[in-house]
mmCIF file of C-alpha atoms in Angstrom:
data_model
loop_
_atom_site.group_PDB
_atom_site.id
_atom_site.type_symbol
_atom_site.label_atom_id
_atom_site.label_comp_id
_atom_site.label_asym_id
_atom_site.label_seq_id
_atom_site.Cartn_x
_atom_site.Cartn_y
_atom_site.Cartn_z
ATOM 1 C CA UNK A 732 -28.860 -41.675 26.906
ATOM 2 C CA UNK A 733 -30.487 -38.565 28.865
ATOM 3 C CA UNK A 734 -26.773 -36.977 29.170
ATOM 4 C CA UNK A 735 -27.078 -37.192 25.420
ATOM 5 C CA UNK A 736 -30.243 -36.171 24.713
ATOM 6 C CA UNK A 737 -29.795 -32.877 26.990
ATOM 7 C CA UNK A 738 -26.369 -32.276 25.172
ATOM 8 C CA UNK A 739 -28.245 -32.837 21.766
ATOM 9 C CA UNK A 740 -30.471 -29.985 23.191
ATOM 10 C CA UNK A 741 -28.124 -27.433 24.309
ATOM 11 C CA UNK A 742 -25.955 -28.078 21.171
ATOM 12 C CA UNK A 743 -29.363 -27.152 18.904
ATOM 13 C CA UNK A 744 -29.930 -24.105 21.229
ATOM 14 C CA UNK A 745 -26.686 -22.816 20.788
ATOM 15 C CA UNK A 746 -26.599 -23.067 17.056
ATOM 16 C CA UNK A 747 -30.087 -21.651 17.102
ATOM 17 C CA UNK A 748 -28.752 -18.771 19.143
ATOM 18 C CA UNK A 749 -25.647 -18.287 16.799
ATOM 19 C CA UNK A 750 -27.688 -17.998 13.698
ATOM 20 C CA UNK A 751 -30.129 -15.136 15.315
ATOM 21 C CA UNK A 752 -26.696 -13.583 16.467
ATOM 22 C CA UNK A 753 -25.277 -13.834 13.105
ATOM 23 C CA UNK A 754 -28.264 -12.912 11.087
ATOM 24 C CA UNK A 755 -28.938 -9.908 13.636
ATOM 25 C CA UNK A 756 -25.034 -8.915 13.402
ATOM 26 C CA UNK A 757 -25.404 -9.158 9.498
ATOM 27 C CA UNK A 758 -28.332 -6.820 9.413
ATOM 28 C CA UNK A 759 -26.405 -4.133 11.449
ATOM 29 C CA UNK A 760 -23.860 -4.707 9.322
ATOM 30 C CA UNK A 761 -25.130 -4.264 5.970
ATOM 31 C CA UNK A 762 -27.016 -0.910 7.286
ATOM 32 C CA UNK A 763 -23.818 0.535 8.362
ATOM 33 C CA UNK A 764 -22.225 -0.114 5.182
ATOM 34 C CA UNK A 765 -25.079 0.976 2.936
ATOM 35 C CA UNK A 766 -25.073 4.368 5.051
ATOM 36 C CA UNK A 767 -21.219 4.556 4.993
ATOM 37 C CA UNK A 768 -21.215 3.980 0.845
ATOM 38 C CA UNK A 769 -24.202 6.900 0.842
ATOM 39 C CA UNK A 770 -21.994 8.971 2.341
ATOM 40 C CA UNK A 771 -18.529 8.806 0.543
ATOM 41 C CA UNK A 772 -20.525 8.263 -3.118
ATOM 42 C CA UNK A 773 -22.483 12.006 -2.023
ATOM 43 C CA UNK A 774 -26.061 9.357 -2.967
ATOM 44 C CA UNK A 775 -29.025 10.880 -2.757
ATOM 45 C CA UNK A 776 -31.049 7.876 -1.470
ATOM 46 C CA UNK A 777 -29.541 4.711 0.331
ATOM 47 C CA UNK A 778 -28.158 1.788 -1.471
ATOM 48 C CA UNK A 779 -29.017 -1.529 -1.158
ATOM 49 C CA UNK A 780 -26.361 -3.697 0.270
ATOM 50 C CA UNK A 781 -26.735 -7.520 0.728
ATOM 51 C CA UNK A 782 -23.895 -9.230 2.749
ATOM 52 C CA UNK A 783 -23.353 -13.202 1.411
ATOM 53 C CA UNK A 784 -22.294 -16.310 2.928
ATOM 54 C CA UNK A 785 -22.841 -17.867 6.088
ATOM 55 C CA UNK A 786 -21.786 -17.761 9.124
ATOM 56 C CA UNK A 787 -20.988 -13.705 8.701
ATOM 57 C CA UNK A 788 -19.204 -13.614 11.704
ATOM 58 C CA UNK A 789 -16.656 -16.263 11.201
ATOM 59 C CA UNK A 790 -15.576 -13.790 7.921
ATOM 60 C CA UNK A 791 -15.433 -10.939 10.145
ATOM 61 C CA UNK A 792 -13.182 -13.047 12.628
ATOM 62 C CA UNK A 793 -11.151 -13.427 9.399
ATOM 63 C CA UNK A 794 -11.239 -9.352 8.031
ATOM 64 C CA UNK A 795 -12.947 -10.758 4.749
ATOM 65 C CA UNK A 796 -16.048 -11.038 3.472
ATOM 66 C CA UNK A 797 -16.569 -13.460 0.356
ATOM 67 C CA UNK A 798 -19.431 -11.669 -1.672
ATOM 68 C CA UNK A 799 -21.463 -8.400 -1.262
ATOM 69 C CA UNK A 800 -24.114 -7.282 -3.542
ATOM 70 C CA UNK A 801 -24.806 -3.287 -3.598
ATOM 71 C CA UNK A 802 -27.989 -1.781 -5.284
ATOM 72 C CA UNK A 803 -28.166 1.479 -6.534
ATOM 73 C CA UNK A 804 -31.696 3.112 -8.208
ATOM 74 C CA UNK A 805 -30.536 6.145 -9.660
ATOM 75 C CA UNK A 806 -26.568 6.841 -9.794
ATOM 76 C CA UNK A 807 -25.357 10.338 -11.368
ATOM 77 C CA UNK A 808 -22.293 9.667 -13.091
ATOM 78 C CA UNK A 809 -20.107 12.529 -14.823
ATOM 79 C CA UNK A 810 -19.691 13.084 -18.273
ATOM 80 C CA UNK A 811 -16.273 14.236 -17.607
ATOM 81 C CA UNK A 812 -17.374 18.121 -17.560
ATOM 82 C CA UNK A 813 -17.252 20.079 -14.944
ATOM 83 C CA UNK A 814 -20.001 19.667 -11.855
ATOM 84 C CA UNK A 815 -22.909 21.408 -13.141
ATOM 85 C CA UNK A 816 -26.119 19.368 -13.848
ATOM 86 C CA UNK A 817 -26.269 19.468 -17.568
ATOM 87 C CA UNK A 818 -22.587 17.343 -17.212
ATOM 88 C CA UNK A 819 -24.597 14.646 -15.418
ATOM 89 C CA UNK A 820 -25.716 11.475 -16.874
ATOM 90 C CA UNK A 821 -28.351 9.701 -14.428
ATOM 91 C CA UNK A 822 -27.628 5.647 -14.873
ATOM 92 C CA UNK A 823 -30.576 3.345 -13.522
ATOM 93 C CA UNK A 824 -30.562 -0.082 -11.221
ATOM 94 C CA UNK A 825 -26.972 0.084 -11.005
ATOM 95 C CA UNK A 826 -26.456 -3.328 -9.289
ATOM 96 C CA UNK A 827 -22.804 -4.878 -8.557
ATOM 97 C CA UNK A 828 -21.617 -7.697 -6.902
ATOM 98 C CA UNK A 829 -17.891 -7.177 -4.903
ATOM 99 C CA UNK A 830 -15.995 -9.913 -4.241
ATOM 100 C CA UNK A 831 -13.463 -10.697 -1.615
ATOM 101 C CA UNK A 832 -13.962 -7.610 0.252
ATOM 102 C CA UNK A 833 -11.259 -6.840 2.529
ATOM 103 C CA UNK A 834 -11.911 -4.301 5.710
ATOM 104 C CA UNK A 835 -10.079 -1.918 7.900
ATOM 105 C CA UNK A 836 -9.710 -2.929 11.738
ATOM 106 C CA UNK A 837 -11.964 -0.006 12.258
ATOM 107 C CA UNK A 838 -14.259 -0.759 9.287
ATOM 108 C CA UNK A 839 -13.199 3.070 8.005
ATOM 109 C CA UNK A 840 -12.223 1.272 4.568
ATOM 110 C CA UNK A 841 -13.438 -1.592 2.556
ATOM 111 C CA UNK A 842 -11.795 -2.660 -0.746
ATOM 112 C CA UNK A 843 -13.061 -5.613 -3.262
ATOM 113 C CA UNK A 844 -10.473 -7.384 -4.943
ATOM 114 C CA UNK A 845 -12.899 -7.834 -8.214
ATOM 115 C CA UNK A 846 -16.117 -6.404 -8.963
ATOM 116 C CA UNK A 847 -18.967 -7.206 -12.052
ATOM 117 C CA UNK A 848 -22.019 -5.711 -11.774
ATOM 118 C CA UNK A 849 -25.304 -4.512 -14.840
ATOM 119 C CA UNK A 850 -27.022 -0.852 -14.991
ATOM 120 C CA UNK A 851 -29.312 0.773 -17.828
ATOM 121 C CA UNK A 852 -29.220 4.364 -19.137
ATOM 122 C CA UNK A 853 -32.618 5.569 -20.181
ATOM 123 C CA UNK A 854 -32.806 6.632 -24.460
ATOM 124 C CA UNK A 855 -34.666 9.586 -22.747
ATOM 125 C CA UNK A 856 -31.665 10.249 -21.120
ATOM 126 C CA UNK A 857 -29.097 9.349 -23.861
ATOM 127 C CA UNK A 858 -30.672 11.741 -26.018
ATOM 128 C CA UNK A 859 -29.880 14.539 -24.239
ATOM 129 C CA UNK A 860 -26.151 13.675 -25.566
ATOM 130 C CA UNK A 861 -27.323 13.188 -29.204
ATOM 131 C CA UNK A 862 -29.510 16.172 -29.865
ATOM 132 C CA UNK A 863 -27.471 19.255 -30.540
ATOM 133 C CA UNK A 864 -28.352 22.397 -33.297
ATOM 134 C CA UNK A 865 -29.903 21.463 -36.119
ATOM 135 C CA UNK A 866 -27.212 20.652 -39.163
ATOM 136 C CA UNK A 867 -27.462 22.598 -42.444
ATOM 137 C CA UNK A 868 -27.440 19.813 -45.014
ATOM 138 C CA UNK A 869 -27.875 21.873 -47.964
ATOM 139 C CA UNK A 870 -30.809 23.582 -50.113
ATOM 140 C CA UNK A 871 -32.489 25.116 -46.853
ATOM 141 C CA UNK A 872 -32.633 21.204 -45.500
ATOM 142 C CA UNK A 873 -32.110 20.890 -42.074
ATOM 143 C CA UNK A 874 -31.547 17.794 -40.062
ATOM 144 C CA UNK A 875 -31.613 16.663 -36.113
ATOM 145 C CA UNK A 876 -32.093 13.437 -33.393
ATOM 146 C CA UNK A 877 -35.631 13.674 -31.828
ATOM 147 C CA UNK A 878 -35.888 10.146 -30.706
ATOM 148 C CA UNK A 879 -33.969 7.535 -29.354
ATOM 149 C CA UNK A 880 -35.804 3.589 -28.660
ATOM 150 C CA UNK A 881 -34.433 0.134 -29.029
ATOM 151 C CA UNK A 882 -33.994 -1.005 -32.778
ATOM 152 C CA UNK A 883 -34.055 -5.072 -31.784
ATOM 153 C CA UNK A 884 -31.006 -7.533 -32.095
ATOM 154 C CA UNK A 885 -29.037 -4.920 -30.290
ATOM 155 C CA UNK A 886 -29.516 -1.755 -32.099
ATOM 156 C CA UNK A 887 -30.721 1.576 -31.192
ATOM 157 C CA UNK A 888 -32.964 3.520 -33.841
ATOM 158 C CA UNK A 889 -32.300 6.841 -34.217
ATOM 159 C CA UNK A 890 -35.043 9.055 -35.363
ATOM 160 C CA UNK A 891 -33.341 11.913 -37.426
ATOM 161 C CA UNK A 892 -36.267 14.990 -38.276
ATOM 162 C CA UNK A 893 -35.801 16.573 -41.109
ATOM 163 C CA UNK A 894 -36.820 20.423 -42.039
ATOM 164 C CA UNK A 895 -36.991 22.489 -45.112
ATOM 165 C CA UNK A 896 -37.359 26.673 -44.561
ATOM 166 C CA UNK A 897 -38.371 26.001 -41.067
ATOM 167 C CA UNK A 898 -40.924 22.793 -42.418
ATOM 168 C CA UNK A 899 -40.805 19.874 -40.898
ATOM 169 C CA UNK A 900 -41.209 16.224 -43.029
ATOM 170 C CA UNK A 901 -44.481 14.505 -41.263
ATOM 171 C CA UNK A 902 -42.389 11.797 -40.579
ATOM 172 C CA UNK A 903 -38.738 11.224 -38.958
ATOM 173 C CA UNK A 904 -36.332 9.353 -40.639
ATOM 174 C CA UNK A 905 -34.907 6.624 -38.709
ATOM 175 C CA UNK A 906 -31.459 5.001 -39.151
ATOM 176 C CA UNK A 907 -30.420 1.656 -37.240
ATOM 177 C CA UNK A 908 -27.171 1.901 -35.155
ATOM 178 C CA UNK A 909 -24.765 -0.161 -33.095
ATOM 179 C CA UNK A 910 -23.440 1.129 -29.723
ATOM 180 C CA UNK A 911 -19.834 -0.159 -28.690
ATOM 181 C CA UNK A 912 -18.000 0.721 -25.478
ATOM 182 C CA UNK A 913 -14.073 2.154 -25.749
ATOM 183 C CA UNK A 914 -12.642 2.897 -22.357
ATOM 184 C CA UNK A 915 -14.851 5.156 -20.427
ATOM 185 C CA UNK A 916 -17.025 6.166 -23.930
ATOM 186 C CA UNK A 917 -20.051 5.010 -25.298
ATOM 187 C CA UNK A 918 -20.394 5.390 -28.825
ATOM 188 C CA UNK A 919 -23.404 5.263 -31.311
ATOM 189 C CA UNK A 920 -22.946 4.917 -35.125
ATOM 190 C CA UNK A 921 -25.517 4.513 -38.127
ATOM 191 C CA UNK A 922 -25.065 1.117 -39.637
ATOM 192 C CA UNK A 923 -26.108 2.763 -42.667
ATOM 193 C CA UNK A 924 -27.040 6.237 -44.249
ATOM 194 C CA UNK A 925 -29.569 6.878 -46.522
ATOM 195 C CA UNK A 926 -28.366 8.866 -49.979
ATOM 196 C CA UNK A 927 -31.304 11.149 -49.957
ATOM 197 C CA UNK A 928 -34.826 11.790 -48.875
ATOM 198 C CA UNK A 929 -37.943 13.748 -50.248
ATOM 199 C CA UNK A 930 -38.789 16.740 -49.324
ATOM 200 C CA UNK A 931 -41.966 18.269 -50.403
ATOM 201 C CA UNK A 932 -41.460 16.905 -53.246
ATOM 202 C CA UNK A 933 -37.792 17.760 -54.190
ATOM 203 C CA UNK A 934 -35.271 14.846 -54.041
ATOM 204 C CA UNK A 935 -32.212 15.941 -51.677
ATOM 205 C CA UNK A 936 -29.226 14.062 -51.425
ATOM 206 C CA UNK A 937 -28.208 13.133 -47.722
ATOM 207 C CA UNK A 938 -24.106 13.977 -47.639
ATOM 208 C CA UNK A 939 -22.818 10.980 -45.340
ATOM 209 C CA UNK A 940 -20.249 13.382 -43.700
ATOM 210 C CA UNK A 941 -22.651 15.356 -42.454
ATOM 211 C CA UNK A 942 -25.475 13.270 -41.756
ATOM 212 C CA UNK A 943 -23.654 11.103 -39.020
ATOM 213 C CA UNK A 944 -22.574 14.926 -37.604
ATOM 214 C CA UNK A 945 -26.262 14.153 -36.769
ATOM 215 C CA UNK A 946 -26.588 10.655 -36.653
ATOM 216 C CA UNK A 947 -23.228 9.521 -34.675
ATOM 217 C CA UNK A 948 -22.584 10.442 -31.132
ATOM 218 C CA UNK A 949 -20.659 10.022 -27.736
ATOM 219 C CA UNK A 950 -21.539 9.799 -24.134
ATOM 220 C CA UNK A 951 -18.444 9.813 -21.895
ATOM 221 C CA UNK A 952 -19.435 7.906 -18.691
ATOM 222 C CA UNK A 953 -16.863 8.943 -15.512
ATOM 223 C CA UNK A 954 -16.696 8.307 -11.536
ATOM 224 C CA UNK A 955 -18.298 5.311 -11.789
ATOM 225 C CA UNK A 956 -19.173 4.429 -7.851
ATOM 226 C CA UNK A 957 -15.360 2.755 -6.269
ATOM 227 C CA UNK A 958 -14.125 3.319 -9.805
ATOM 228 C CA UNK A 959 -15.368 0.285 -11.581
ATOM 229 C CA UNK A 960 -15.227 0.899 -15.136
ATOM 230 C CA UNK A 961 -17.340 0.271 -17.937
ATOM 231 C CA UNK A 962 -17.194 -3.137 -20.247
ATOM 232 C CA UNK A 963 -20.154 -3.893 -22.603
ATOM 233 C CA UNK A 964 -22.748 -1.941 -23.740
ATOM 234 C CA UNK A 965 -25.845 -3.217 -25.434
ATOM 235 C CA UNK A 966 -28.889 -1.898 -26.654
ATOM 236 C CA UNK A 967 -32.222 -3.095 -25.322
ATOM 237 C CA UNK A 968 -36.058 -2.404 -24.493
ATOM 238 C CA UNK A 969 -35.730 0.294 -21.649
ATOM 239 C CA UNK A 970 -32.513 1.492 -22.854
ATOM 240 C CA UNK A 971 -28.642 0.687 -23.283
ATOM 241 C CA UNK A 972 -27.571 -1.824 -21.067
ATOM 242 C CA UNK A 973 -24.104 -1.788 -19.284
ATOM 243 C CA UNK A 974 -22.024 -4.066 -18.096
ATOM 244 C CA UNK A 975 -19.222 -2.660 -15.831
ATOM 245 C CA UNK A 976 -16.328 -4.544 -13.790
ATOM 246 C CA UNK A 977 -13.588 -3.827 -11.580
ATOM 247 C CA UNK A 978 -10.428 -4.676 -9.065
ATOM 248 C CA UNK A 979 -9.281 -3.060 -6.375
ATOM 249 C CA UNK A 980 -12.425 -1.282 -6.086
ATOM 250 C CA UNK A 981 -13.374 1.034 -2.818
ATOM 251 C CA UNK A 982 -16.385 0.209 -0.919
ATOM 252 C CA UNK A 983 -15.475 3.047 1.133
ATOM 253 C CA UNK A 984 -13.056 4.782 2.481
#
């Protein structure tokens, strides 16, 4: 019974001393990698990166690791333009989960089979793609976008000012619109336009062609980080919500 007893002991120390190993190897681990993905994304603050599953060295041993969750504040993705600033869209609490993430010998490369993951773009920062020149509607009228903000069950209302020989209407005029996703583009398109509006007192009709010139937009989204790609798009309190997904998808390297 005391031969079992001390082997009952030793067996508990060990294990205790094989979790602190693995927790402590996990931790260096995950700081590497968050400094490593920093690097080869050109990040201007460290991600978050949360290694999954237990015992983390056994997946090591085995040159894959089931589940890793990367965090990402604020992630400057390009609009497909060239590199200057203004062809920058900045994409908020971009957070995706890798899975089955296979690793280089020298941990150089790491590559997720499959990839899901959630982010939010601002309306501040979406409106930057929808306000443009004011359009010439006709009779001196004069319409732009001023505002984006979330319309409820999904929508995004537009606020659309409206001007007459350099007079502005005291009020905007909003229009509800749904925002899809097609490839790499999000697009935003009035539901509805209205067939005119007063100004100062003179009834001008609101030509649909040109009103969604005003109304309807796109925002190309491009390098996504490890080239996940975009899948749903909804819009909500704080802003459009994304959805993005991914295979094959570099980690780094």
């Amino acid at each position: 019974m005391r031969a079992l007893r001390i082997l009952l002991i030793v067996v508990v120390i060990l294990g205790g001393l094989f979790v602190i190993a693995d927790r402590v190897a996990v931790g260096f681990a995950e700081d590497k990698a968050a400094e490593k993905i920093k690097t080869s994304e050109g990040l201007t603050n460290t991600p978050d990166v949360s290694i999954e599953g237990f015992p983390f060295l056994t997946q090591v041993a085995g040159g894959e690791l089931d589940d890793v969750k990367i965090g990402i504040k604020d992630y400057e993705a390009s609009t497909g333009g060239t590199a200057a600033a203004t062809d920058k869209i900045r994409i908020d609490d971009l957070s995706a989960e890798m899975h089955g993430v296979v690793f280089s010998g020298d941990y150089s490369s790491a590559t997720a089979n499959s990839a899901t993951g959630t982010a939010t773009i601002a309306y501040d920062e979406l409106l930057k793609t929808a306000k443009s020149e004011p359009i010439d509607l006709g009779l001196g009228v004069t319409a732009e976008v001023t505002g984006l903000s979330d319309g409820g069950n999904g929508k995004i209302k537009v606020a659309v000012e409206i001007s007459r020989g350099g007079t502005k209407l005291p009020k905007p005029v909003y229009v509800l619109s749904s925002v899809t996703v097609d490839g790499d583009t999000i697009n935003v398109h009035a539901d509805e336009i209205p067939k005119k509006v007063d100004v100062m007192g003179i009834s001008v009709p609101l030509p649909e062609s040109l009103v969604r010139n005003v109304t309807d937009f796109q925002q190309k989204i491009d390098e996504l980080p490890g080239g996940i790609q975009l899948d749903k798009v909804e819009a909500a309190k704080n802003g459009v919500e994304i959805s993005v997904k991914g295979s094959d998808v570099k980690l780094v390297g």
